[in-house]
Amino acid sequence: MKSELVSRQKKQSTASITKWVLIGSALSFLGIFILVPLIAVFTEALKKGVELYFLALTEPEALSAIKLTMITAAIAVPLNTLFGLIAAWAITKFEFKGKNMLITLIDIPFAVSPVIAGLVFVLLFGAQGVFGPLLAAYNIKIIFAVPGIVIATIFITFPFVVRELIPIMQEQGSEEELAALTLGASGWQMFRKVTLPNIKWGVLYGVILCNARAMGEFGAVSVVSGHIRGLTNTLPLHVEILYNEYNFTAAFACASLLAILALFTLFLKTIVEKAGG
Amino acid sequence: MSIVLKGLSKTFGQFPAVKKVELEIPTGDFVALLGPSGSGKTTLLRLIAGLEGPNSGEILFNGEDFTAKSVKERKVGFVFQHYALFKHMTIFDNIAFGLKVRPRKHRPSKEAINSKVEELLKLVQLEGLGERYPSQLSGGQRQRVALARALAVEPEVLLLDEPFGALDAKVRQELRGWLRELHQKLNITTVFVTHDQEEAMEMADTVVVMNNGRIEQTGSPENVYENPVTPFVYSFLGRVNEFRGNSLENYTPYGVDKPFSDKEVGYIRPHEIGLSRTFVNNSYPAEVSHVNKVGAAVRIELRRLDTDDLFEAELSAEKYNIMGGLKRGDQLFAEFQNLVIFNGNTLRNSEFELPPSNLVLRPEEVRS
């Protein structure tokens, strides 16, 4: 009896040791790799005073970078939301040949290195590229200009909304939609009154993640941008330039903006997750 | 509205779900599509609704070809097994949906919609629950909302896909009676799918028994139960004993001594088996192995002493008492007067020049 009790206590104490070791290592990992860098960004940014921090953010080149970043996101995010809805709808509501192929293709932007993605667009639209002569003939600039940045960003952020929607729509099936049709709804009424309300939190979640990536994308944009100051620099590219010029305070000030964006995204994400149940 | 299906077929990939189905449903009929899972009954229902398109064949509503018409144009009320209520809408909005999505010139006024929904809530006995959401209702209530929603658009045909399949036994029983009453009140042509033969027998005016994408038999519940035309219908509807091979060997009910092949199977319902304590003509010795006395009928499991076949007989409690009660090990004589023999899918009894109805309609008798 007694020995049984002792062995049970022993078992419990080993279980609790395992628990604390696991929790402890998870927390210290998070601390070292996420919390410390985050703090470092803000301390570096504010090292030489608040005044210099804001000066770094309000100089014309920084403002132009912020503006370009926002324009890019403002184009890429709505387009990817629309494409995402269409693709998720097609994949979950219809049976067709090449469906699995399509699902695989959607994941390509996640699987391919962003630098390669950028290079592909240079090879397509650059001066020596496939469509280079054609574009030159009509005097359209894509590479080393804003359109290139937008295209690269759309490519990189395409999967976010679709990936979010496919499982939700698969789980819901199409019975509610069919019920709407039998009740006399048109296709558009069905989408607006039945489908959209059911997936709205999923859409919002996808949009938030898509936006965060659109604003933060570096690799692909770096290849197609050409780093022309005040013209084709997005915020992440601007940070890199400042850093390479040993202008650490300004670099970290701009980086802190991106960090704030990330924190804000996480905050929104949590709220949306809660609201969507 | 009357429905006529002509040579209707549907395949999914390589799998033929519905094979050349012919069916006529007169206006106001209450029809059960009955069959095991995979028999094609739900596919047939969805074909009628327009939720699936047939590979070949025709669907006529009131004599008019509706085969190519969309779901919307068919104006059928459809009730799904899992209700398919709009989760994000209140019960009121769910029921009003069909009226609210009408084009402006056909849309009733707000007041008209309100009174219609109130009327329907009353009809399905859910008054005062209009402001709730589907998740706040029980399964039985949800299914009634689904029905009210389908009825709101005043369909001429009501189609129900396993309407009570997801409900527990007691609620199911209640709703059966209730739906039956509702049909009598509204008299809408109604077709429902079920795998539960009891449900089909209890509710429907016409039972359509399906198997492997084909209709095996169509008729009133009494008719399909008492005069099954195929072995499948025999074994699917109600309890039945099967005898094959040498159990049939000595079976010469009408003085015709014909050998039976391996393909031949004899069917007899438990209540059609006559039991007696003494030998009578054409009876076989059997031993009682179990007696189950629950309710008005007594089920007796027996073993034939000549062939070792196990079978089940059923007596009314009254007859059982007249026999003086039975216990395990009692030896009786069983009579299989009403045995119906099929060779493959064809009735063998016809070879005895006796129509099957004469065989099976003969009242069972217990001689003691």
XYZ file of C-alpha atoms in Angstrom:
645
model
C 0.000 0.000 0.000
C 2.612 2.446 1.132
C 5.086 1.578 -1.590
C 2.320 1.985 -4.171
C 1.617 5.478 -2.897
C 5.309 6.363 -3.034
C 5.672 5.102 -6.575
C 2.605 7.062 -7.635
C 4.034 10.217 -6.081
C 7.284 9.538 -7.846
C 5.466 9.143 -11.145
C 3.621 12.389 -10.602
C 6.805 14.260 -9.817
C 8.533 12.957 -12.970
C 5.460 14.030 -14.944
C 5.635 17.515 -13.512
C 9.388 17.718 -14.163
C 8.776 16.805 -17.811
C 6.063 19.428 -17.982
C 8.279 22.218 -16.625
C 11.251 21.249 -18.755
C 9.084 21.404 -21.854
C 7.422 24.686 -20.935
C 10.762 26.169 -19.879
C 12.550 25.249 -23.082
C 9.698 26.495 -25.247
C 9.635 29.796 -23.414
C 13.400 30.323 -23.456
C 13.502 29.479 -27.152
C 10.802 32.084 -27.813
C 12.633 34.566 -25.591
C 15.995 34.165 -27.305
C 14.788 34.046 -30.868
C 11.806 36.384 -30.820
C 11.540 38.577 -27.761
C 15.191 39.652 -27.495
C 15.480 40.691 -31.186
C 12.199 42.568 -30.919
C 13.449 44.512 -27.910
C 16.767 45.086 -29.664
C 15.001 46.680 -32.656
C 13.242 49.203 -30.484
C 16.224 49.994 -28.218
C 18.523 50.506 -31.216
C 15.892 52.684 -32.893
C 15.452 54.899 -29.841
C 19.118 54.859 -28.784
C 19.834 58.383 -29.954
C 16.592 59.894 -28.759
C 12.987 60.134 -29.856
C 13.708 63.202 -31.996
C 16.166 61.401 -34.246
C 13.786 58.423 -34.416
C 10.994 60.517 -35.894
C 13.410 62.415 -38.122
C 14.486 59.096 -39.648
C 10.860 58.240 -40.350
C 9.870 61.574 -41.834
C 12.754 62.218 -44.218
C 11.528 62.228 -47.858
C 13.107 58.922 -48.847
C 11.607 57.133 -45.887
C 8.199 58.654 -46.598
C 8.425 57.633 -50.229
C 9.315 54.076 -49.174
C 6.348 53.962 -46.789
C 4.075 55.284 -49.532
C 5.253 52.722 -52.073
C 4.846 49.900 -49.546
C 1.277 50.961 -48.881
C 0.431 51.320 -52.579
C 1.817 47.854 -53.261
C -0.234 46.330 -50.450
C -3.322 48.271 -51.532
C -3.134 46.667 -54.977
C -1.875 43.189 -54.086
C -4.175 42.450 -51.139
C -7.576 43.133 -52.798
C -6.511 41.279 -55.956
C -5.342 38.261 -53.990
C -8.531 38.313 -51.941
C -10.579 38.185 -55.126
C -8.389 35.495 -56.738
C -8.380 33.610 -53.468
C -12.178 33.552 -53.273
C -12.480 32.436 -56.885
C -9.845 29.705 -56.582
C -11.163 28.403 -53.248
C -14.686 28.334 -54.671
C -13.604 26.457 -57.770
C -11.613 23.937 -55.768
C -14.167 23.212 -53.064
C -17.461 23.351 -54.977
C -16.594 21.720 -58.277
C -15.070 18.488 -59.440
C -12.804 18.924 -62.438
C -9.722 17.467 -64.028
C -6.465 19.036 -62.887
C -7.903 20.031 -59.515
C -5.020 18.488 -57.581
C -2.610 20.169 -59.970
C -4.219 23.511 -59.180
C -3.926 22.934 -55.436
C -0.235 22.162 -55.885
C 0.301 25.243 -58.040
C -1.239 27.467 -55.398
C 1.523 26.430 -53.021
C 4.362 27.312 -55.376
C 4.924 30.824 -53.990
C 5.449 29.224 -50.563
C 7.751 26.539 -51.904
C 9.948 28.682 -54.149
C 12.613 30.992 -52.748
C 11.416 34.609 -53.140
C 14.684 35.533 -54.873
C 13.999 32.957 -57.581
C 10.469 34.324 -57.936
C 11.938 37.792 -58.460
C 14.423 36.464 -61.015
C 11.653 34.758 -62.980
C 9.946 38.109 -63.418
C 13.222 39.721 -64.504
C 13.616 36.936 -67.080
C 10.061 37.540 -68.298
C 9.757 41.309 -68.262
C 13.400 42.559 -68.084
C 15.128 44.304 -70.982
C 16.694 40.990 -72.096
C 13.586 39.017 -71.093
C 10.955 37.196 -73.128
C 8.576 40.145 -73.275
C 11.389 42.733 -73.034
C 11.366 43.921 -76.678
C 7.559 44.078 -76.756
C 7.410 46.153 -73.575
C 10.210 48.393 -74.826
C 8.311 48.994 -78.077
C 5.327 50.340 -76.117
C 7.623 52.069 -73.622
C 6.241 50.150 -70.659
C 8.585 49.658 -67.712
C 7.898 46.775 -65.382
C 11.254 45.709 -64.011
C 13.040 48.324 -61.890
C 9.721 50.104 -61.608
C 6.581 50.031 -59.493
C 4.615 47.491 -61.638
C 7.375 44.912 -61.131
C 7.229 45.360 -57.380
C 3.457 44.952 -57.396
C 3.596 41.848 -59.598
C 6.289 40.220 -57.443
C 4.290 40.995 -54.294
C 1.084 39.540 -55.762
C 2.968 36.367 -56.647
C 4.487 35.976 -53.201
C 1.281 36.658 -51.266
C -1.146 34.731 -53.464
C -1.541 31.609 -51.263
C -2.573 33.330 -48.021
C -6.290 33.861 -48.704
C -6.826 30.647 -50.714
C -5.041 28.487 -48.153
C -7.162 29.982 -45.410
C -10.440 29.452 -47.283
C -10.080 25.949 -48.732
C -10.325 24.060 -45.419
C -13.176 26.261 -44.165
C -15.194 25.844 -47.337
C -14.437 22.135 -47.520
C -15.679 21.650 -43.991
C -18.879 23.550 -44.636
C -19.708 21.572 -47.759
C -22.280 22.953 -50.140
C -25.583 21.958 -48.563
C -26.431 25.458 -47.392
C -25.708 26.797 -50.866
C -27.856 24.105 -52.477
C -30.628 24.894 -50.004
C -30.430 28.551 -51.084
C -30.733 27.503 -54.736
C -33.783 25.316 -54.098
C -35.363 28.321 -52.374
C -34.990 30.303 -55.571
C -31.830 32.329 -54.895
C -29.651 33.369 -57.849
C -25.956 32.498 -57.871
C -24.991 35.946 -56.678
C -27.646 36.006 -53.931
C -26.423 32.621 -52.781
C -22.831 33.852 -52.613
C -23.642 37.136 -50.888
C -26.242 35.884 -48.406
C -25.041 32.372 -47.611
C -21.428 31.732 -48.629
C -19.812 35.035 -47.694
C -21.293 35.296 -44.164
C -20.063 31.771 -43.494
C -16.487 32.445 -44.578
C -16.066 36.120 -43.673
C -13.771 35.487 -40.698
C -11.635 33.183 -42.784
C -11.382 35.831 -45.483
C -10.423 38.515 -42.966
C -7.812 36.251 -41.391
C -6.304 35.544 -44.806
C -6.349 39.242 -45.698
C -4.497 40.183 -42.512
C -1.752 37.632 -43.117
C -1.587 38.548 -46.796
C -1.228 42.217 -45.940
C 1.538 41.583 -43.417
C 3.524 39.650 -45.984
C 2.825 42.155 -48.782
C 4.273 44.974 -46.671
C 7.202 42.954 -45.373
C 8.308 41.107 -48.520
C 11.997 41.578 -49.241
C 13.569 38.950 -51.489
C 11.445 38.999 -54.627
C 10.899 42.745 -54.441
C 14.625 43.341 -53.986
C 15.390 41.560 -57.276
C 12.846 43.451 -59.381
C 13.071 46.848 -57.699
C 16.481 48.170 -58.763
C 16.753 50.062 -55.453
C 16.150 53.510 -56.894
C 15.884 55.782 -53.902
C 12.672 57.690 -53.579
C 11.212 55.774 -56.520
C 11.364 51.986 -56.216
C 12.296 51.460 -52.594
C 9.819 49.757 -50.319
C 10.218 49.907 -46.561
C 12.153 46.638 -46.181
C 14.514 47.688 -49.004
C 14.957 51.078 -47.423
C 15.972 49.409 -44.150
C 18.627 47.421 -45.971
C 20.077 50.479 -47.714
C 20.272 52.471 -44.486
C 21.919 49.547 -42.734
C 24.502 49.127 -45.459
C 25.343 52.828 -45.049
C 26.017 52.274 -41.328
C 23.062 54.530 -40.541
C 21.934 52.167 -37.794
C 19.537 54.437 -35.945
C 17.555 55.245 -39.088
C 17.653 51.604 -40.203
C 16.270 50.395 -36.901
C 13.714 53.202 -36.797
C 12.298 52.002 -40.117
C 12.614 48.394 -39.009
C 10.638 49.249 -35.901
C 7.766 50.372 -38.145
C 7.682 46.917 -39.717
C 7.878 45.361 -36.259
C 4.923 47.457 -35.121
C 3.041 46.339 -38.212
C 3.777 42.731 -37.290
C 2.604 43.187 -33.713
C -0.525 44.952 -34.888
C -1.189 42.094 -37.326
C -0.898 39.559 -34.517
C -3.247 41.629 -32.433
C -5.843 41.797 -35.213
C -5.394 38.105 -35.895
C -6.162 37.245 -32.281
C -9.286 39.387 -32.328
C -10.505 37.856 -35.587
C -9.830 34.358 -34.313
C -11.871 35.051 -31.202
C -14.721 36.671 -33.107
C -14.816 33.878 -35.664
C -14.969 31.307 -32.854
C -47.945 18.294 -59.366
C -47.431 14.906 -60.959
C -43.918 13.601 -61.615
C -42.943 11.140 -64.330
C -39.449 9.696 -64.679
C -38.597 8.021 -67.973
C -35.506 5.861 -68.344
C -33.560 8.016 -65.917
C -29.870 7.129 -65.504
C -27.018 8.739 -63.612
C -23.415 7.618 -63.310
C -20.702 9.078 -61.116
C -17.449 8.421 -62.914
C -17.619 4.682 -63.568
C -20.257 4.034 -60.923
C -23.858 3.776 -62.129
C -25.931 5.223 -59.269
C -29.322 5.188 -60.975
C -30.093 2.810 -63.829
C -32.965 3.420 -66.251
C -35.556 4.247 -63.642
C -39.204 4.459 -64.667
C -41.590 5.950 -62.146
C -44.915 7.761 -62.106
C -45.968 9.788 -59.107
C -49.520 11.170 -59.262
C -50.393 14.587 -57.812
C -50.746 14.594 -54.039
C -49.092 11.216 -53.544
C -46.910 10.550 -50.517
C -44.023 8.425 -51.751
C -41.173 6.739 -49.905
C -37.993 5.867 -51.782
C -36.814 2.958 -49.700
C -33.542 1.087 -50.012
C -30.220 0.298 -48.370
C -27.374 2.809 -48.557
C -25.892 2.936 -52.026
C -29.164 1.896 -53.657
C -29.447 5.194 -55.531
C -32.447 6.567 -53.671
C -30.851 9.870 -52.660
C -29.413 10.340 -56.151
C -32.879 9.786 -57.596
C -34.298 12.427 -55.252
C -31.560 14.894 -56.199
C -32.241 14.224 -59.869
C -35.891 15.122 -59.343
C -34.841 18.306 -57.521
C -32.329 19.245 -60.214
C -29.391 19.117 -57.809
C -27.882 16.522 -60.151
C -28.226 16.275 -63.902
C -29.134 12.879 -65.413
C -26.908 11.201 -68.029
C -29.993 10.085 -69.896
C -33.743 9.945 -69.499
C -36.491 12.460 -68.916
C -38.154 14.131 -65.967
C -41.695 15.402 -66.508
C -43.543 17.705 -64.121
C -47.264 17.824 -64.925
C -46.477 16.277 -68.285
C -43.978 19.006 -69.196
C -40.321 18.179 -69.827
C -38.296 19.615 -66.927
C -35.121 17.605 -67.526
C -33.016 20.610 -68.524
C -34.552 23.081 -66.060
C -32.425 24.519 -63.264
C -33.051 23.954 -59.573
C -34.469 27.439 -59.341
C -36.950 26.920 -62.174
C -38.251 23.637 -60.760
C -39.683 25.306 -57.652
C -39.395 22.234 -55.480
C -39.131 22.282 -51.719
C -36.069 20.324 -50.608
C -35.303 19.266 -47.054
C -31.783 18.020 -46.348
C -30.865 15.273 -43.929
C -28.669 17.581 -41.880
C -31.142 20.471 -42.147
C -28.718 22.814 -43.989
C -30.144 25.782 -42.105
C -28.340 29.094 -42.591
C -26.287 29.211 -39.390
C -25.805 32.956 -39.352
C -29.496 33.795 -39.746
C -32.291 33.699 -37.190
C -35.088 31.147 -37.578
C -37.281 33.948 -38.897
C -34.738 34.925 -41.578
C -34.195 31.301 -42.504
C -37.888 30.809 -43.208
C -38.204 34.181 -44.944
C -35.164 33.550 -47.184
C -37.057 32.101 -50.151
C -39.447 35.065 -50.186
C -36.751 37.707 -49.696
C -34.603 36.538 -52.608
C -37.427 36.913 -55.112
C -37.009 39.599 -57.749
C -38.522 42.863 -56.570
C -41.700 42.669 -58.597
C -42.602 39.207 -57.275
C -41.445 39.866 -53.748
C -44.205 40.083 -51.132
C -44.330 43.186 -48.917
C -42.550 43.157 -45.588
C -45.844 42.727 -43.770
C -46.855 39.854 -46.036
C -43.503 38.120 -45.393
C -43.903 38.636 -41.652
C -47.360 37.148 -41.530
C -46.337 34.260 -43.784
C -43.397 33.389 -41.534
C -45.558 33.634 -38.409
C -48.100 31.357 -40.036
C -45.406 28.807 -40.894
C -43.878 28.964 -37.416
C -47.330 28.130 -36.109
C -47.711 25.292 -38.600
C -44.457 23.692 -37.460
C -45.260 24.429 -33.820
C -42.343 26.739 -33.197
C -44.201 29.951 -32.378
C -42.091 32.486 -30.537
C -38.771 30.966 -31.575
C -38.299 33.213 -34.619
C -35.528 35.271 -33.040
C -33.361 32.287 -32.128
C -30.469 30.939 -34.141
C -30.339 27.349 -35.471
C -27.640 26.394 -32.960
C -30.067 27.187 -30.131
C -32.620 24.605 -31.297
C -32.821 20.827 -30.895
C -32.462 18.511 -33.881
C -36.191 17.926 -34.190
C -36.887 21.656 -34.048
C -34.229 22.354 -36.669
C -35.752 19.830 -39.028
C -39.139 21.494 -38.596
C -37.566 24.867 -39.397
C -36.034 23.341 -42.537
C -39.479 22.118 -43.513
C -41.090 25.498 -42.840
C -38.366 27.162 -44.916
C -39.058 24.805 -47.821
C -42.821 25.368 -47.534
C -42.467 29.167 -47.469
C -42.030 29.332 -51.238
C -45.199 27.266 -51.692
C -43.625 24.464 -53.721
C -45.775 22.024 -55.615
C -43.450 19.174 -54.764
C -41.798 18.507 -51.446
C -38.636 16.380 -51.475
C -37.096 15.147 -48.246
C -33.724 13.406 -48.019
C -33.693 11.077 -44.991
C -35.552 13.764 -43.085
C -35.410 12.040 -39.710
C -32.151 10.157 -40.138
C -30.177 12.331 -37.745
C -32.762 12.317 -34.960
C -33.188 10.018 -31.998
C -35.876 7.333 -32.033
C -38.490 9.107 -29.954
C -38.359 12.422 -31.828
C -38.371 10.506 -35.089
C -41.577 8.738 -34.099
C -43.234 12.045 -33.223
C -42.186 13.755 -36.423
C -43.394 10.877 -38.592
C -46.954 11.252 -37.390
C -46.662 14.984 -37.636
C -45.381 14.962 -41.231
C -48.101 12.525 -42.230
C -50.706 14.914 -40.791
C -49.078 17.871 -42.503
C -49.274 16.069 -45.824
C -52.951 15.415 -45.315
C -53.493 19.082 -44.533
C -51.486 20.536 -47.434
C -51.759 17.684 -49.919
C -48.476 18.552 -51.666
C -46.916 15.784 -53.757
C -44.256 14.520 -51.362
C -41.291 12.220 -51.945
C -39.003 11.192 -49.125
C -35.936 9.013 -48.974
C -35.411 6.549 -46.166
C -33.492 3.388 -45.382
C -35.860 2.595 -42.543
C -38.570 0.241 -43.778
C -40.715 0.894 -40.750
C -40.687 4.605 -41.512
C -41.619 3.993 -45.133
C -44.418 1.584 -44.238
C -45.840 3.853 -41.605
C -45.869 7.132 -43.500
C -46.092 6.576 -47.222
C -49.056 5.933 -49.505
C -46.697 4.464 -52.072
C -43.437 2.680 -51.338
C -40.745 2.472 -54.002
C -38.194 -0.170 -53.056
C -34.777 0.445 -54.600
C -31.667 -1.684 -54.853
C -28.479 -1.212 -56.877
C -29.812 1.833 -58.710
C -32.976 0.078 -59.836
C -36.547 0.049 -58.670
C -37.374 -3.420 -57.382
C -41.026 -2.835 -56.651
C -43.569 -0.049 -56.379
C -46.835 -0.297 -54.530
C -48.821 0.419 -51.399
C -47.093 -0.560 -48.132
C -49.444 -3.546 -47.729
C -48.834 -4.684 -51.261
C -45.019 -4.563 -51.191
C -44.976 -6.198 -47.788
C -47.325 -9.009 -48.607
C -46.516 -9.633 -52.249
C -42.824 -9.009 -52.726
C -41.892 -9.624 -56.346
C -38.159 -10.172 -55.763
C -36.085 -11.900 -53.099
C -34.519 -8.519 -52.282
C -37.856 -6.967 -51.378
C -38.662 -10.026 -49.300
C -35.527 -9.798 -47.264
C -35.404 -6.006 -47.047
C -38.978 -5.482 -45.852
C -39.665 -6.931 -42.465
C -38.302 -10.092 -40.910
C -38.056 -13.146 -43.054
C -36.735 -16.698 -42.869
C -34.709 -18.070 -45.745
C -34.467 -21.724 -46.643
C -32.209 -23.098 -49.314
C -30.648 -26.295 -50.582
C -31.653 -29.503 -48.864
C -34.083 -27.656 -46.600
C -36.291 -27.381 -49.632
C -35.702 -30.925 -50.772
C -38.632 -32.531 -49.055
C -40.803 -29.529 -49.641
C -43.778 -30.579 -51.720
C -46.518 -28.231 -50.690
C -48.902 -28.716 -53.541
C -48.238 -32.294 -54.330
C -45.777 -31.324 -57.007
C -42.524 -33.109 -56.470
C -40.013 -31.047 -58.384
C -36.350 -31.007 -57.583
C -34.947 -27.656 -56.397
C -31.687 -26.264 -57.660
C -29.020 -24.490 -55.590
C -30.143 -21.120 -56.854
C -33.551 -21.494 -55.349
C -34.375 -19.837 -52.063
C -37.579 -20.096 -50.089
C -38.839 -17.121 -48.073
C -41.412 -17.063 -45.330
C -42.251 -14.405 -42.750
C -42.168 -15.429 -39.087
C -45.878 -14.830 -38.593
C -46.724 -17.033 -41.565
C -45.203 -20.111 -39.998
C -47.759 -22.373 -38.408
C -46.754 -24.108 -35.149
C -48.472 -27.036 -33.513
C -47.681 -29.595 -30.838
C -48.878 -32.459 -32.976
C -47.958 -33.590 -36.464
C -50.125 -32.310 -39.299
C -49.703 -32.781 -43.041
C -46.551 -31.224 -44.480
C -45.182 -30.155 -41.144
C -41.607 -30.513 -39.982
C -40.303 -31.277 -36.492
C -38.514 -28.400 -34.766
C -37.099 -27.629 -31.361
C -37.569 -24.351 -29.504
C -34.235 -22.678 -28.786
C -35.368 -19.303 -27.489
C -38.602 -17.518 -26.615
C -38.845 -13.719 -26.588
C -42.067 -12.389 -25.071
C -42.005 -8.620 -25.434
C -45.152 -6.769 -26.392
C -48.128 -8.146 -28.269
C -46.146 -10.620 -30.343
C -44.078 -13.550 -29.115
C -40.956 -14.381 -31.112
C -39.806 -17.946 -31.039
C -36.471 -19.099 -32.351
C -36.498 -22.703 -33.515
C -34.216 -25.308 -35.034
C -35.474 -27.741 -37.623
C -34.630 -31.232 -36.462
C -34.331 -32.657 -39.980
C -31.988 -30.046 -41.468
C -30.637 -28.088 -38.461
C -31.862 -24.806 -40.019
C -32.508 -22.016 -37.547
C -35.655 -19.991 -38.100
C -37.947 -17.600 -36.349
C -41.693 -17.819 -35.852
C -44.016 -15.199 -34.448
C -47.268 -15.751 -32.584
C -49.712 -13.299 -31.094
C -49.656 -13.378 -27.303
C -53.155 -14.788 -27.424
C -52.251 -17.755 -29.603
C -49.148 -18.304 -27.574
C -51.266 -18.620 -24.442
C -53.670 -20.998 -26.148
C -50.675 -23.207 -26.929
C -49.956 -23.177 -23.217
C -46.614 -21.392 -23.332
C -43.360 -22.653 -24.735
C -39.911 -23.145 -23.329
C -36.467 -24.003 -24.584
C -36.244 -27.620 -25.700
C -39.947 -28.060 -26.521
C -40.556 -30.057 -29.671
C -43.085 -28.703 -32.120
C -44.196 -29.170 -35.686
C -43.777 -26.251 -38.036
C -45.707 -25.692 -41.222
C -44.332 -23.653 -44.108
C -47.514 -23.509 -46.099
C -46.842 -19.996 -47.334
C -43.234 -20.462 -48.361
C -42.480 -18.442 -51.476
C -39.699 -19.778 -53.637
C -37.576 -17.703 -55.951
C -35.222 -19.013 -58.587
C -32.800 -16.147 -58.941
C -35.160 -13.222 -59.372
C -38.163 -15.166 -60.666
C -40.950 -16.644 -58.649
C -40.755 -20.437 -58.676
C -44.216 -20.866 -57.211
C -45.727 -19.842 -60.526
C -44.607 -23.226 -61.795
C -47.114 -24.725 -59.406
C -49.712 -22.731 -61.307
C -50.760 -20.816 -58.283
C -50.519 -17.031 -58.306
C -48.226 -15.801 -55.525
C -50.968 -13.732 -53.914
C -52.902 -16.899 -53.180
C -49.891 -18.263 -51.420
C -49.025 -15.405 -49.210
C -52.442 -14.010 -48.413
C -53.656 -17.192 -46.817
C -54.081 -16.401 -43.110
C -51.677 -18.243 -40.884
C -53.189 -20.775 -38.599
C -51.948 -22.294 -35.422
C -53.251 -25.704 -34.768
C -52.996 -26.998 -31.295
